[in-house]
């Protein structure tokens, strides 16, 4: 986003923000951060903590209880489907990722009202709004 204005909105799925968001922000473009919950506290990704104040548009920081780094990819699902190693939450992790990322882009790119991004949902109790 920092290098290319054509990027209208950004999602970070449990990864570091590099380079950090500069003090000048990202021209008000929206950003969704989703991470695995960490029992040690909400600042699970140091680059997010540093960059958060500089995100100058619509933003949300969500954490998912019981998730790990691979929760937000299809790897858990593919491993589970292969039968080699059961991953009991694989279908749920796909539902969480596609629901929140889909709602974000529907809202930010298409302008659709997406209440899923307004606060906690009974449909997804494991998702916490760590920062607004």
Tab-separated table of N, CA, C and O in Angstrom:
chain	number	residue	atom	x	y	z
A	1	UNK	N	0.823	-1.201	0.000
A	1	UNK	CA	0.000	0.000	0.000
A	1	UNK	C	0.858	1.253	0.000
A	1	UNK	O	0.488	2.238	-0.614
A	2	UNK	N	1.964	1.192	0.724
A	2	UNK	CA	2.822	2.358	0.798
A	2	UNK	C	3.496	2.679	-0.517
A	2	UNK	O	3.792	3.837	-0.799
A	3	UNK	N	3.715	1.663	-1.330
A	3	UNK	CA	4.442	1.862	-2.576
A	3	UNK	C	3.547	2.076	-3.790
A	3	UNK	O	4.007	2.561	-4.813
A	4	UNK	N	2.271	1.724	-3.683
A	4	UNK	CA	1.419	1.753	-4.872
A	4	UNK	C	0.024	2.272	-4.529
A	4	UNK	O	-0.742	1.603	-3.846
A	5	UNK	N	-0.311	3.446	-5.000
A	5	UNK	CA	-1.616	4.077	-4.731
A	5	UNK	C	-2.772	3.292	-5.349
A	5	UNK	O	-3.922	3.505	-4.990
A	6	UNK	N	-2.502	2.400	-6.269
A	6	UNK	CA	-3.583	1.607	-6.861
A	6	UNK	C	-4.174	0.621	-5.861
A	6	UNK	O	-5.289	0.143	-6.054
A	7	UNK	N	-3.443	0.324	-4.802
A	7	UNK	CA	-3.946	-0.562	-3.759
A	7	UNK	C	-4.925	0.257	-2.923
A	7	UNK	O	-4.534	1.171	-2.205
A	8	UNK	N	-6.198	-0.065	-3.038
A	8	UNK	CA	-7.251	0.733	-2.408
A	8	UNK	C	-7.516	0.374	-0.954
A	8	UNK	O	-8.055	1.178	-0.198
A	9	UNK	N	-7.171	-0.850	-0.556
A	9	UNK	CA	-7.437	-1.317	0.798
A	9	UNK	C	-6.495	-2.482	1.074
A	9	UNK	O	-6.064	-3.167	0.143
A	10	UNK	N	-6.172	-2.718	2.355
A	10	UNK	CA	-5.233	-3.780	2.672
A	10	UNK	C	-5.669	-4.650	3.832
A	10	UNK	O	-6.318	-4.187	4.771
A	11	UNK	N	-5.305	-5.922	3.747
A	11	UNK	CA	-5.557	-6.886	4.806
A	11	UNK	C	-4.231	-7.538	5.166
A	11	UNK	O	-3.473	-7.943	4.284
A	12	UNK	N	-3.954	-7.639	6.457
A	12	UNK	CA	-2.775	-8.354	6.940
A	12	UNK	C	-3.275	-9.527	7.769
A	12	UNK	O	-3.966	-9.339	8.769
A	13	UNK	N	-2.931	-10.738	7.340
A	13	UNK	CA	-3.343	-11.952	8.029
A	13	UNK	C	-2.167	-12.511	8.816
A	13	UNK	O	-1.379	-13.310	8.313
A	14	UNK	N	-2.022	-12.040	10.054
A	14	UNK	CA	-1.038	-12.552	10.996
A	14	UNK	C	0.393	-12.431	10.475
A	14	UNK	O	1.212	-13.318	10.678
A	15	UNK	N	0.691	-11.332	9.816
A	15	UNK	CA	2.045	-11.110	9.327
A	15	UNK	C	2.557	-9.745	9.744
A	15	UNK	O	1.783	-8.848	10.074
A	16	UNK	N	3.859	-9.599	9.743
A	16	UNK	CA	4.462	-8.324	10.120
A	16	UNK	C	4.221	-7.270	9.049
A	16	UNK	O	4.132	-7.576	7.863
A	17	UNK	N	4.106	-6.036	9.475
A	17	UNK	CA	3.988	-4.903	8.544
A	17	UNK	C	5.402	-4.412	8.280
A	17	UNK	O	6.073	-3.889	9.162
A	18	UNK	N	5.858	-4.622	7.045
A	18	UNK	CA	7.191	-4.160	6.659
A	18	UNK	C	7.131	-3.502	5.297
A	18	UNK	O	6.563	-4.074	4.378
A	19	UNK	N	7.651	-2.326	5.156
A	19	UNK	CA	8.156	-1.494	6.237
A	19	UNK	C	6.999	-0.995	7.101
A	19	UNK	O	5.840	-1.085	6.708
A	20	UNK	N	7.328	-0.466	8.266
A	20	UNK	CA	6.303	0.078	9.153
A	20	UNK	C	5.546	1.197	8.454
A	20	UNK	O	6.086	1.869	7.573
A	21	UNK	N	4.301	1.400	8.847
A	21	UNK	CA	3.510	2.492	8.283
A	21	UNK	C	4.140	3.803	8.745
A	21	UNK	O	4.344	4.014	9.940
A	22	UNK	N	4.459	4.693	7.800
A	22	UNK	CA	5.101	5.954	8.181
A	22	UNK	C	4.134	6.882	8.915
A	22	UNK	O	2.916	6.716	8.838
A	23	UNK	N	4.683	7.861	9.594
A	23	UNK	CA	3.868	8.830	10.334
A	23	UNK	C	2.893	9.554	9.429
A	23	UNK	O	1.846	10.018	9.883
A	24	UNK	N	3.185	9.624	8.146
A	24	UNK	CA	2.299	10.289	7.193
A	24	UNK	C	1.105	9.422	6.800
A	24	UNK	O	0.213	9.882	6.101
A	25	UNK	N	1.080	8.165	7.254
A	25	UNK	CA	-0.060	7.293	7.010
A	25	UNK	C	-0.070	6.665	5.638
A	25	UNK	O	0.950	6.611	4.943
A	26	UNK	N	-1.249	6.196	5.251
A	26	UNK	CA	-1.441	5.536	3.948
A	26	UNK	C	-2.559	6.236	3.171
A	26	UNK	O	-3.371	5.590	2.511
A	27	UNK	N	-2.583	7.547	3.284
A	27	UNK	CA	-3.553	8.361	2.535
A	27	UNK	C	-4.998	7.997	2.843
A	27	UNK	O	-5.856	8.038	1.967
A	28	UNK	N	-5.268	7.608	4.081
A	28	UNK	CA	-6.641	7.322	4.496
A	28	UNK	C	-7.213	6.025	3.991
A	28	UNK	O	-8.410	5.764	4.161
A	29	UNK	N	-6.398	5.182	3.385
A	29	UNK	CA	-6.914	3.904	2.879
A	29	UNK	C	-7.182	2.936	4.032
A	29	UNK	O	-6.466	2.921	5.020
A	30	UNK	N	-8.221	2.111	3.925
A	30	UNK	CA	-8.621	1.207	5.007
A	30	UNK	C	-7.723	-0.017	5.130
A	30	UNK	O	-7.185	-0.514	4.135
A	31	UNK	N	-7.592	-0.489	6.372
A	31	UNK	CA	-6.745	-1.649	6.660
A	31	UNK	C	-7.445	-2.543	7.681
A	31	UNK	O	-7.976	-2.060	8.686
A	32	UNK	N	-7.411	-3.846	7.422
A	32	UNK	CA	-7.923	-4.857	8.336
A	32	UNK	C	-6.749	-5.727	8.767
A	32	UNK	O	-6.021	-6.264	7.922
A	33	UNK	N	-6.552	-5.859	10.081
A	33	UNK	CA	-5.520	-6.717	10.644
A	33	UNK	C	-6.211	-7.869	11.374
A	33	UNK	O	-7.077	-7.633	12.206
A	34	UNK	N	-5.829	-9.097	11.042
A	34	UNK	CA	-6.388	-10.269	11.716
A	34	UNK	C	-5.220	-11.140	12.177
A	34	UNK	O	-4.339	-11.467	11.384
A	35	UNK	N	-5.239	-11.507	13.457
A	35	UNK	CA	-4.139	-12.297	14.004
A	35	UNK	C	-4.633	-13.396	14.923
A	35	UNK	O	-5.739	-13.337	15.449
A	36	UNK	N	-3.764	-14.359	15.132
A	36	UNK	CA	-4.008	-15.380	16.140
A	36	UNK	C	-3.927	-14.712	17.508
A	36	UNK	O	-3.084	-13.846	17.732
A	37	UNK	N	-4.819	-15.077	18.395
A	37	UNK	CA	-4.811	-14.501	19.745
A	37	UNK	C	-3.602	-15.024	20.505
A	37	UNK	O	-3.198	-16.164	20.343
A	38	UNK	N	-3.058	-14.177	21.339
A	38	UNK	CA	-1.891	-14.535	22.130
A	38	UNK	C	-2.211	-14.310	23.595
A	38	UNK	O	-2.596	-13.203	23.964
A	39	UNK	N	-2.041	-15.327	24.433
A	39	UNK	CA	-2.392	-15.151	25.841
A	39	UNK	C	-1.537	-14.112	26.569
A	39	UNK	O	-1.884	-13.672	27.639
A	40	UNK	N	-0.426	-13.688	25.972
A	40	UNK	CA	0.427	-12.716	26.646
A	40	UNK	C	-0.069	-11.282	26.492
A	40	UNK	O	0.469	-10.382	27.102
A	41	UNK	N	-1.070	-11.053	25.676
A	41	UNK	CA	-1.615	-9.704	25.550
A	41	UNK	C	-1.969	-9.351	24.128
A	41	UNK	O	-1.689	-10.094	23.201
A	42	UNK	N	-2.595	-8.183	23.937
A	42	UNK	CA	-3.102	-7.804	22.621
A	42	UNK	C	-2.043	-7.373	21.620
A	42	UNK	O	-2.292	-7.376	20.434
A	43	UNK	N	-0.854	-7.008	22.068
A	43	UNK	CA	0.165	-6.521	21.147
A	43	UNK	C	1.009	-7.672	20.616
A	43	UNK	O	2.214	-7.753	20.819
A	44	UNK	N	0.351	-8.577	19.908
A	44	UNK	CA	0.991	-9.807	19.476
A	44	UNK	C	1.963	-9.618	18.331
A	44	UNK	O	2.839	-10.410	18.151
A	45	UNK	N	1.824	-8.580	17.574
A	45	UNK	CA	2.724	-8.325	16.455
A	45	UNK	C	3.308	-6.923	16.662
A	45	UNK	O	2.604	-5.938	16.471
A	46	UNK	N	4.585	-6.840	17.063
A	46	UNK	CA	5.161	-5.525	17.357
A	46	UNK	C	5.024	-4.509	16.226
A	46	UNK	O	4.785	-3.330	16.483
A	47	UNK	N	5.136	-4.943	14.991
A	47	UNK	CA	5.015	-3.983	13.888
A	47	UNK	C	3.601	-3.413	13.801
A	47	UNK	O	3.410	-2.290	13.356
A	48	UNK	N	2.612	-4.172	14.258
A	48	UNK	CA	1.243	-3.657	14.266
A	48	UNK	C	1.110	-2.563	15.306
A	48	UNK	O	0.482	-1.539	15.060
A	49	UNK	N	1.689	-2.798	16.485
A	49	UNK	CA	1.624	-1.806	17.555
A	49	UNK	C	2.261	-0.496	17.109
A	49	UNK	O	1.718	0.583	17.352
A	50	UNK	N	3.395	-0.592	16.434
A	50	UNK	CA	4.088	0.611	15.954
A	50	UNK	C	3.325	1.301	14.829
A	50	UNK	O	3.299	2.523	14.752
A	51	UNK	N	2.719	0.524	13.965
A	51	UNK	CA	2.047	1.080	12.785
A	51	UNK	C	0.628	1.551	13.057
A	51	UNK	O	0.116	2.431	12.359
A	52	UNK	N	-0.042	0.966	14.051
A	52	UNK	CA	-1.458	1.249	14.310
A	52	UNK	C	-1.792	2.739	14.358
A	52	UNK	O	-2.718	3.183	13.679
A	53	UNK	N	-1.062	3.548	15.131
A	53	UNK	CA	-1.426	4.968	15.215
A	53	UNK	C	-1.295	5.704	13.874
A	53	UNK	O	-1.939	6.725	13.672
A	54	UNK	N	-0.479	5.171	12.979
A	54	UNK	CA	-0.258	5.839	11.698
A	54	UNK	C	-1.244	5.415	10.615
A	54	UNK	O	-1.264	6.020	9.535
A	55	UNK	N	-2.030	4.388	10.887
A	55	UNK	CA	-3.073	4.002	9.929
A	55	UNK	C	-4.159	5.059	10.034
A	55	UNK	O	-4.843	5.169	11.044
A	56	UNK	N	-4.294	5.849	9.004
A	56	UNK	CA	-5.105	7.067	9.063
A	56	UNK	C	-6.468	6.953	8.399
A	56	UNK	O	-7.156	7.951	8.212
A	57	UNK	N	-6.884	5.750	8.074
A	57	UNK	CA	-8.209	5.530	7.506
A	57	UNK	C	-8.995	4.578	8.396
A	57	UNK	O	-8.623	4.317	9.540
A	58	UNK	N	-10.081	4.040	7.853
A	58	UNK	CA	-10.863	3.029	8.558
A	58	UNK	C	-9.915	1.878	8.895
A	58	UNK	O	-9.104	1.458	8.076
A	59	UNK	N	-10.016	1.337	10.126
A	59	UNK	CA	-9.131	0.236	10.506
A	59	UNK	C	-9.779	-0.618	11.579
A	59	UNK	O	-10.583	-0.133	12.378
A	60	UNK	N	-9.419	-1.903	11.557
A	60	UNK	CA	-9.834	-2.840	12.586
A	60	UNK	C	-8.659	-3.776	12.853
A	60	UNK	O	-7.925	-4.152	11.945
A	61	UNK	N	-8.532	-4.171	14.124
A	61	UNK	CA	-7.518	-5.147	14.551
A	61	UNK	C	-8.288	-6.246	15.251
A	61	UNK	O	-8.838	-6.040	16.329
A	62	UNK	N	-8.334	-7.418	14.640
A	62	UNK	CA	-9.079	-8.544	15.179
A	62	UNK	C	-8.128	-9.653	15.593
A	62	UNK	O	-7.084	-9.853	14.958
A	63	UNK	N	-8.483	-10.362	16.654
A	63	UNK	CA	-7.740	-11.550	17.030
A	63	UNK	C	-8.710	-12.724	17.098
A	63	UNK	O	-9.890	-12.546	17.399
A	64	UNK	N	-8.182	-13.904	16.824
A	64	UNK	CA	-9.007	-15.109	16.787
A	64	UNK	C	-8.480	-16.103	17.813
A	64	UNK	O	-7.357	-16.595	17.695
A	65	UNK	N	-9.297	-16.387	18.827
A	65	UNK	CA	-8.929	-17.347	19.866
A	65	UNK	C	-8.782	-18.738	19.259
A	65	UNK	O	-9.576	-19.137	18.402
A	66	UNK	N	-7.765	-19.451	19.691
A	66	UNK	CA	-7.544	-20.805	19.210
A	66	UNK	C	-6.871	-20.889	17.855
A	66	UNK	O	-6.660	-21.978	17.328
A	67	UNK	N	-6.527	-19.759	17.282
A	67	UNK	CA	-5.900	-19.732	15.958
A	67	UNK	C	-4.388	-19.791	16.081
A	67	UNK	O	-3.817	-19.518	17.142
A	68	UNK	N	-3.744	-20.170	14.983
A	68	UNK	CA	-2.299	-20.056	14.877
A	68	UNK	C	-1.988	-19.374	13.544
A	68	UNK	O	-2.903	-18.978	12.824
A	69	UNK	N	-0.737	-19.242	13.246
A	69	UNK	CA	-0.345	-18.493	12.047
A	69	UNK	C	-0.966	-19.066	10.767
A	69	UNK	O	-1.319	-18.331	9.863
A	70	UNK	N	-1.121	-20.382	10.694
A	70	UNK	CA	-1.630	-21.004	9.474
A	70	UNK	C	-3.150	-21.038	9.391
A	70	UNK	O	-3.709	-21.437	8.381
A	71	UNK	N	-3.819	-20.609	10.438
A	71	UNK	CA	-5.278	-20.590	10.454
A	71	UNK	C	-5.843	-19.791	9.284
A	71	UNK	O	-6.894	-20.124	8.750
A	72	UNK	N	-5.151	-18.751	8.874
A	72	UNK	CA	-5.686	-17.810	7.891
A	72	UNK	C	-5.320	-18.172	6.458
A	72	UNK	O	-5.491	-17.374	5.545
A	73	UNK	N	-4.814	-19.384	6.269
A	73	UNK	CA	-4.516	-19.889	4.930
A	73	UNK	C	-5.329	-21.162	4.721
A	73	UNK	O	-6.031	-21.618	5.626
A	74	UNK	N	-5.197	-21.746	3.570
A	74	UNK	CA	-5.904	-23.004	3.329
A	74	UNK	C	-5.067	-24.219	3.726
A	74	UNK	O	-5.493	-25.349	3.572
A	75	UNK	N	-3.881	-24.002	4.306
A	75	UNK	CA	-3.012	-25.118	4.667
A	75	UNK	C	-3.669	-26.061	5.678
A	75	UNK	O	-3.665	-27.283	5.480
A	76	UNK	N	-4.238	-25.512	6.758
A	76	UNK	CA	-4.901	-26.372	7.745
A	76	UNK	C	-6.005	-27.194	7.093
A	76	UNK	O	-6.166	-28.379	7.362
A	77	UNK	N	-6.775	-26.562	6.232
A	77	UNK	CA	-7.874	-27.247	5.564
A	77	UNK	C	-7.352	-28.368	4.659
A	77	UNK	O	-7.870	-29.484	4.676
A	78	UNK	N	-6.302	-28.084	3.891
A	78	UNK	CA	-5.752	-29.091	2.982
A	78	UNK	C	-5.140	-30.263	3.744
A	78	UNK	O	-5.309	-31.423	3.357
A	79	UNK	N	-4.449	-29.980	4.839
A	79	UNK	CA	-3.881	-31.054	5.664
A	79	UNK	C	-5.010	-31.900	6.250
A	79	UNK	O	-4.953	-33.136	6.235
A	80	UNK	N	-6.055	-31.254	6.746
A	80	UNK	CA	-7.191	-31.975	7.303
A	80	UNK	C	-7.853	-32.858	6.244
A	80	UNK	O	-8.139	-34.033	6.490
A	81	UNK	N	-8.086	-32.297	5.072
A	81	UNK	CA	-8.736	-33.052	3.992
A	81	UNK	C	-7.888	-34.221	3.501
A	81	UNK	O	-8.419	-35.226	3.037
A	82	UNK	N	-6.571	-34.095	3.603
A	82	UNK	CA	-5.689	-35.173	3.136
A	82	UNK	C	-5.798	-36.410	4.007
A	82	UNK	O	-5.457	-37.510	3.570
A	83	UNK	N	-6.258	-36.241	5.244
A	83	UNK	CA	-6.376	-37.357	6.160
A	83	UNK	C	-5.080	-37.714	6.858
A	83	UNK	O	-5.043	-38.602	7.700
A	84	UNK	N	-4.001	-37.023	6.519
A	84	UNK	CA	-2.704	-37.310	7.130
A	84	UNK	C	-2.685	-36.878	8.593
A	84	UNK	O	-2.183	-37.583	9.451
A	85	UNK	N	-3.245	-35.721	8.856
A	85	UNK	CA	-3.264	-35.171	10.204
A	85	UNK	C	-4.587	-34.430	10.384
A	85	UNK	O	-4.877	-33.497	9.626
A	86	UNK	N	-5.389	-34.842	11.357
A	86	UNK	CA	-6.666	-34.139	11.543
A	86	UNK	C	-6.459	-32.743	12.135
A	86	UNK	O	-5.720	-32.563	13.095
A	87	UNK	N	-7.076	-31.762	11.530
A	87	UNK	CA	-7.073	-30.384	12.022
A	87	UNK	C	-8.539	-30.056	12.296
A	87	UNK	O	-9.284	-29.675	11.395
A	88	UNK	N	-8.997	-30.239	13.535
A	88	UNK	CA	-10.427	-30.156	13.824
A	88	UNK	C	-11.078	-28.805	13.518
A	88	UNK	O	-12.259	-28.761	13.220
A	89	UNK	N	-10.348	-27.728	13.577
A	89	UNK	CA	-10.955	-26.409	13.351
A	89	UNK	C	-10.761	-25.886	11.936
A	89	UNK	O	-11.044	-24.723	11.672
A	90	UNK	N	-10.274	-26.718	11.028
A	90	UNK	CA	-9.977	-26.258	9.675
A	90	UNK	C	-11.186	-25.635	8.966
A	90	UNK	O	-11.080	-24.521	8.450
A	91	UNK	N	-12.348	-26.287	8.928
A	91	UNK	CA	-13.485	-25.656	8.253
A	91	UNK	C	-13.900	-24.342	8.925
A	91	UNK	O	-14.278	-23.384	8.252
A	92	UNK	N	-13.780	-24.291	10.230
A	92	UNK	CA	-14.141	-23.066	10.953
A	92	UNK	C	-13.175	-21.929	10.607
A	92	UNK	O	-13.586	-20.788	10.432
A	93	UNK	N	-11.887	-22.237	10.522
A	93	UNK	CA	-10.913	-21.191	10.201
A	93	UNK	C	-11.138	-20.634	8.798
A	93	UNK	O	-11.009	-19.429	8.580
A	94	UNK	N	-11.515	-21.485	7.870
A	94	UNK	CA	-11.834	-21.011	6.511
A	94	UNK	C	-13.056	-20.096	6.568
A	94	UNK	O	-13.087	-19.034	5.922
A	95	UNK	N	-14.065	-20.471	7.340
A	95	UNK	CA	-15.277	-19.649	7.458
A	95	UNK	C	-14.962	-18.280	8.062
A	95	UNK	O	-15.465	-17.253	7.587
A	96	UNK	N	-14.130	-18.254	9.092
A	96	UNK	CA	-13.769	-16.975	9.718
A	96	UNK	C	-13.017	-16.095	8.734
A	96	UNK	O	-13.352	-14.920	8.537
A	97	UNK	N	-11.993	-16.647	8.116
A	97	UNK	CA	-11.161	-15.863	7.200
A	97	UNK	C	-11.973	-15.329	6.026
A	97	UNK	O	-11.915	-14.130	5.721
A	98	UNK	N	-12.738	-16.191	5.379
A	98	UNK	CA	-13.492	-15.732	4.210
A	98	UNK	C	-14.596	-14.748	4.595
A	98	UNK	O	-14.858	-13.802	3.863
A	99	UNK	N	-15.209	-14.942	5.759
A	99	UNK	CA	-16.279	-14.032	6.178
A	99	UNK	C	-15.747	-12.630	6.463
A	99	UNK	O	-16.302	-11.637	5.988
A	100	UNK	N	-14.685	-12.537	7.241
A	100	UNK	CA	-14.172	-11.217	7.618
A	100	UNK	C	-13.446	-10.519	6.474
A	100	UNK	O	-13.651	-9.322	6.248
A	101	UNK	N	-12.635	-11.251	5.739
A	101	UNK	CA	-11.940	-10.630	4.603
A	101	UNK	C	-12.951	-10.252	3.525
A	101	UNK	O	-12.887	-9.166	2.948
A	102	UNK	N	-13.918	-11.129	3.283
A	102	UNK	CA	-14.965	-10.817	2.300
A	102	UNK	C	-15.773	-9.595	2.696
A	102	UNK	O	-16.037	-8.713	1.870
A	103	UNK	N	-16.160	-9.527	3.969
A	103	UNK	CA	-16.923	-8.369	4.452
A	103	UNK	C	-16.113	-7.084	4.331
A	103	UNK	O	-16.648	-6.030	3.968
A	104	UNK	N	-14.821	-7.173	4.625
A	104	UNK	CA	-13.955	-5.998	4.517
A	104	UNK	C	-13.934	-5.455	3.093
A	104	UNK	O	-14.151	-4.264	2.864
A	105	UNK	N	-13.686	-6.316	2.115
A	105	UNK	CA	-13.615	-5.838	0.737
A	105	UNK	C	-14.985	-5.428	0.194
A	105	UNK	O	-15.084	-4.474	-0.585
A	106	UNK	N	-16.033	-6.112	0.616
A	106	UNK	CA	-17.385	-5.674	0.217
A	106	UNK	C	-17.641	-4.258	0.715
A	106	UNK	O	-18.171	-3.421	-0.006
A	107	UNK	N	-17.251	-4.010	1.958
A	107	UNK	CA	-17.477	-2.692	2.558
A	107	UNK	C	-16.584	-1.624	1.938
A	107	UNK	O	-17.042	-0.539	1.596
A	108	UNK	N	-15.310	-1.924	1.829
A	108	UNK	CA	-14.349	-0.902	1.428
A	108	UNK	C	-14.273	-0.677	-0.081
A	108	UNK	O	-14.030	0.444	-0.512
A	109	UNK	N	-14.470	-1.705	-0.861
A	109	UNK	CA	-14.367	-1.561	-2.315
A	109	UNK	C	-15.737	-1.341	-2.953
A	109	UNK	O	-15.900	-0.479	-3.808
A	110	UNK	N	-16.726	-2.100	-2.508
A	110	UNK	CA	-18.063	-1.995	-3.107
A	110	UNK	C	-18.989	-1.035	-2.372
A	110	UNK	O	-20.040	-0.685	-2.883
A	111	UNK	N	-18.636	-0.663	-1.133
A	111	UNK	CA	-19.475	0.257	-0.372
A	111	UNK	C	-20.704	-0.385	0.245
A	111	UNK	O	-21.650	0.303	0.629
A	112	UNK	N	-20.688	-1.701	0.366
A	112	UNK	CA	-21.804	-2.440	0.951
A	112	UNK	C	-21.767	-2.343	2.472
A	112	UNK	O	-20.703	-2.438	3.069
A	113	UNK	N	-22.915	-2.193	3.097
A	113	UNK	CA	-22.990	-2.184	4.562
A	113	UNK	C	-22.689	-3.586	5.073
A	113	UNK	O	-23.371	-4.540	4.697
A	114	UNK	N	-21.664	-3.715	5.888
A	114	UNK	CA	-21.262	-5.017	6.418
A	114	UNK	C	-21.194	-4.946	7.939
A	114	UNK	O	-20.155	-4.615	8.507
A	115	UNK	N	-22.269	-5.270	8.647
A	115	UNK	CA	-22.298	-5.168	10.108
A	115	UNK	C	-21.313	-6.095	10.810
A	115	UNK	O	-20.965	-5.868	11.962
A	116	UNK	N	-20.825	-7.137	10.137
A	116	UNK	CA	-19.865	-8.056	10.746
A	116	UNK	C	-18.635	-7.303	11.249
A	116	UNK	O	-18.008	-7.706	12.224
A	117	UNK	N	-18.311	-6.198	10.615
A	117	UNK	CA	-17.111	-5.440	10.966
A	117	UNK	C	-17.358	-4.360	12.009
A	117	UNK	O	-16.445	-3.610	12.364
A	118	UNK	N	-18.580	-4.266	12.511
A	118	UNK	CA	-18.916	-3.220	13.485
A	118	UNK	C	-18.619	-3.614	14.924
A	118	UNK	O	-18.557	-2.752	15.802
A	119	UNK	N	-18.487	-4.897	15.202
A	119	UNK	CA	-18.232	-5.352	16.564
A	119	UNK	C	-18.393	-6.846	16.667
A	119	UNK	O	-18.627	-7.522	15.660
A	120	UNK	N	-18.245	-7.375	17.875
A	120	UNK	CA	-18.334	-8.824	18.067
A	120	UNK	C	-19.621	-9.416	17.483
A	120	UNK	O	-20.669	-8.780	17.481
A	121	UNK	N	-19.489	-10.658	17.019
A	121	UNK	CA	-20.608	-11.348	16.384
A	121	UNK	C	-20.908	-12.648	17.135
A	121	UNK	O	-19.983	-13.394	17.476
A	122	UNK	N	-22.189	-12.927	17.353
A	122	UNK	CA	-22.571	-14.205	17.972
A	122	UNK	C	-22.222	-15.371	17.055
A	122	UNK	O	-22.005	-16.484	17.523
A	123	UNK	N	-22.149	-15.124	15.745
A	123	UNK	CA	-21.794	-16.189	14.810
A	123	UNK	C	-20.318	-16.564	14.892
A	123	UNK	O	-19.936	-17.673	14.510
A	124	UNK	N	-19.493	-15.624	15.359
A	124	UNK	CA	-18.048	-15.847	15.448
A	124	UNK	C	-17.535	-15.408	16.818
A	124	UNK	O	-16.788	-14.431	16.929
A	125	UNK	N	-17.909	-16.122	17.880
A	125	UNK	CA	-17.518	-15.692	19.234
A	125	UNK	C	-16.012	-15.737	19.479
A	125	UNK	O	-15.531	-15.059	20.398
A	126	UNK	N	-15.270	-16.481	18.675
A	126	UNK	CA	-13.831	-16.550	18.865
A	126	UNK	C	-13.080	-15.345	18.304
A	126	UNK	O	-11.888	-15.175	18.534
A	127	UNK	N	-13.788	-14.486	17.594
A	127	UNK	CA	-13.173	-13.288	17.016
A	127	UNK	C	-13.382	-12.107	17.951
A	127	UNK	O	-14.511	-11.759	18.293
A	128	UNK	N	-12.277	-11.517	18.379
A	128	UNK	CA	-12.327	-10.357	19.281
A	128	UNK	C	-11.867	-9.109	18.554
A	128	UNK	O	-10.923	-9.148	17.761
A	129	UNK	N	-12.543	-8.014	18.828
A	129	UNK	CA	-12.133	-6.719	18.290
A	129	UNK	C	-11.131	-6.130	19.270
A	129	UNK	O	-11.485	-5.514	20.256
A	130	UNK	N	-9.852	-6.361	18.980
A	130	UNK	CA	-8.774	-5.941	19.855
A	130	UNK	C	-8.634	-4.424	19.855
A	130	UNK	O	-8.415	-3.815	20.878
A	131	UNK	N	-8.755	-3.857	18.691
A	131	UNK	CA	-8.755	-2.395	18.545
A	131	UNK	C	-9.896	-2.066	17.583
A	131	UNK	O	-10.220	-2.859	16.716
A	132	UNK	N	-10.481	-0.877	17.731
A	132	UNK	CA	-11.708	-0.583	16.958
A	132	UNK	C	-11.643	-0.846	15.475
A	132	UNK	O	-10.681	-0.790	14.831
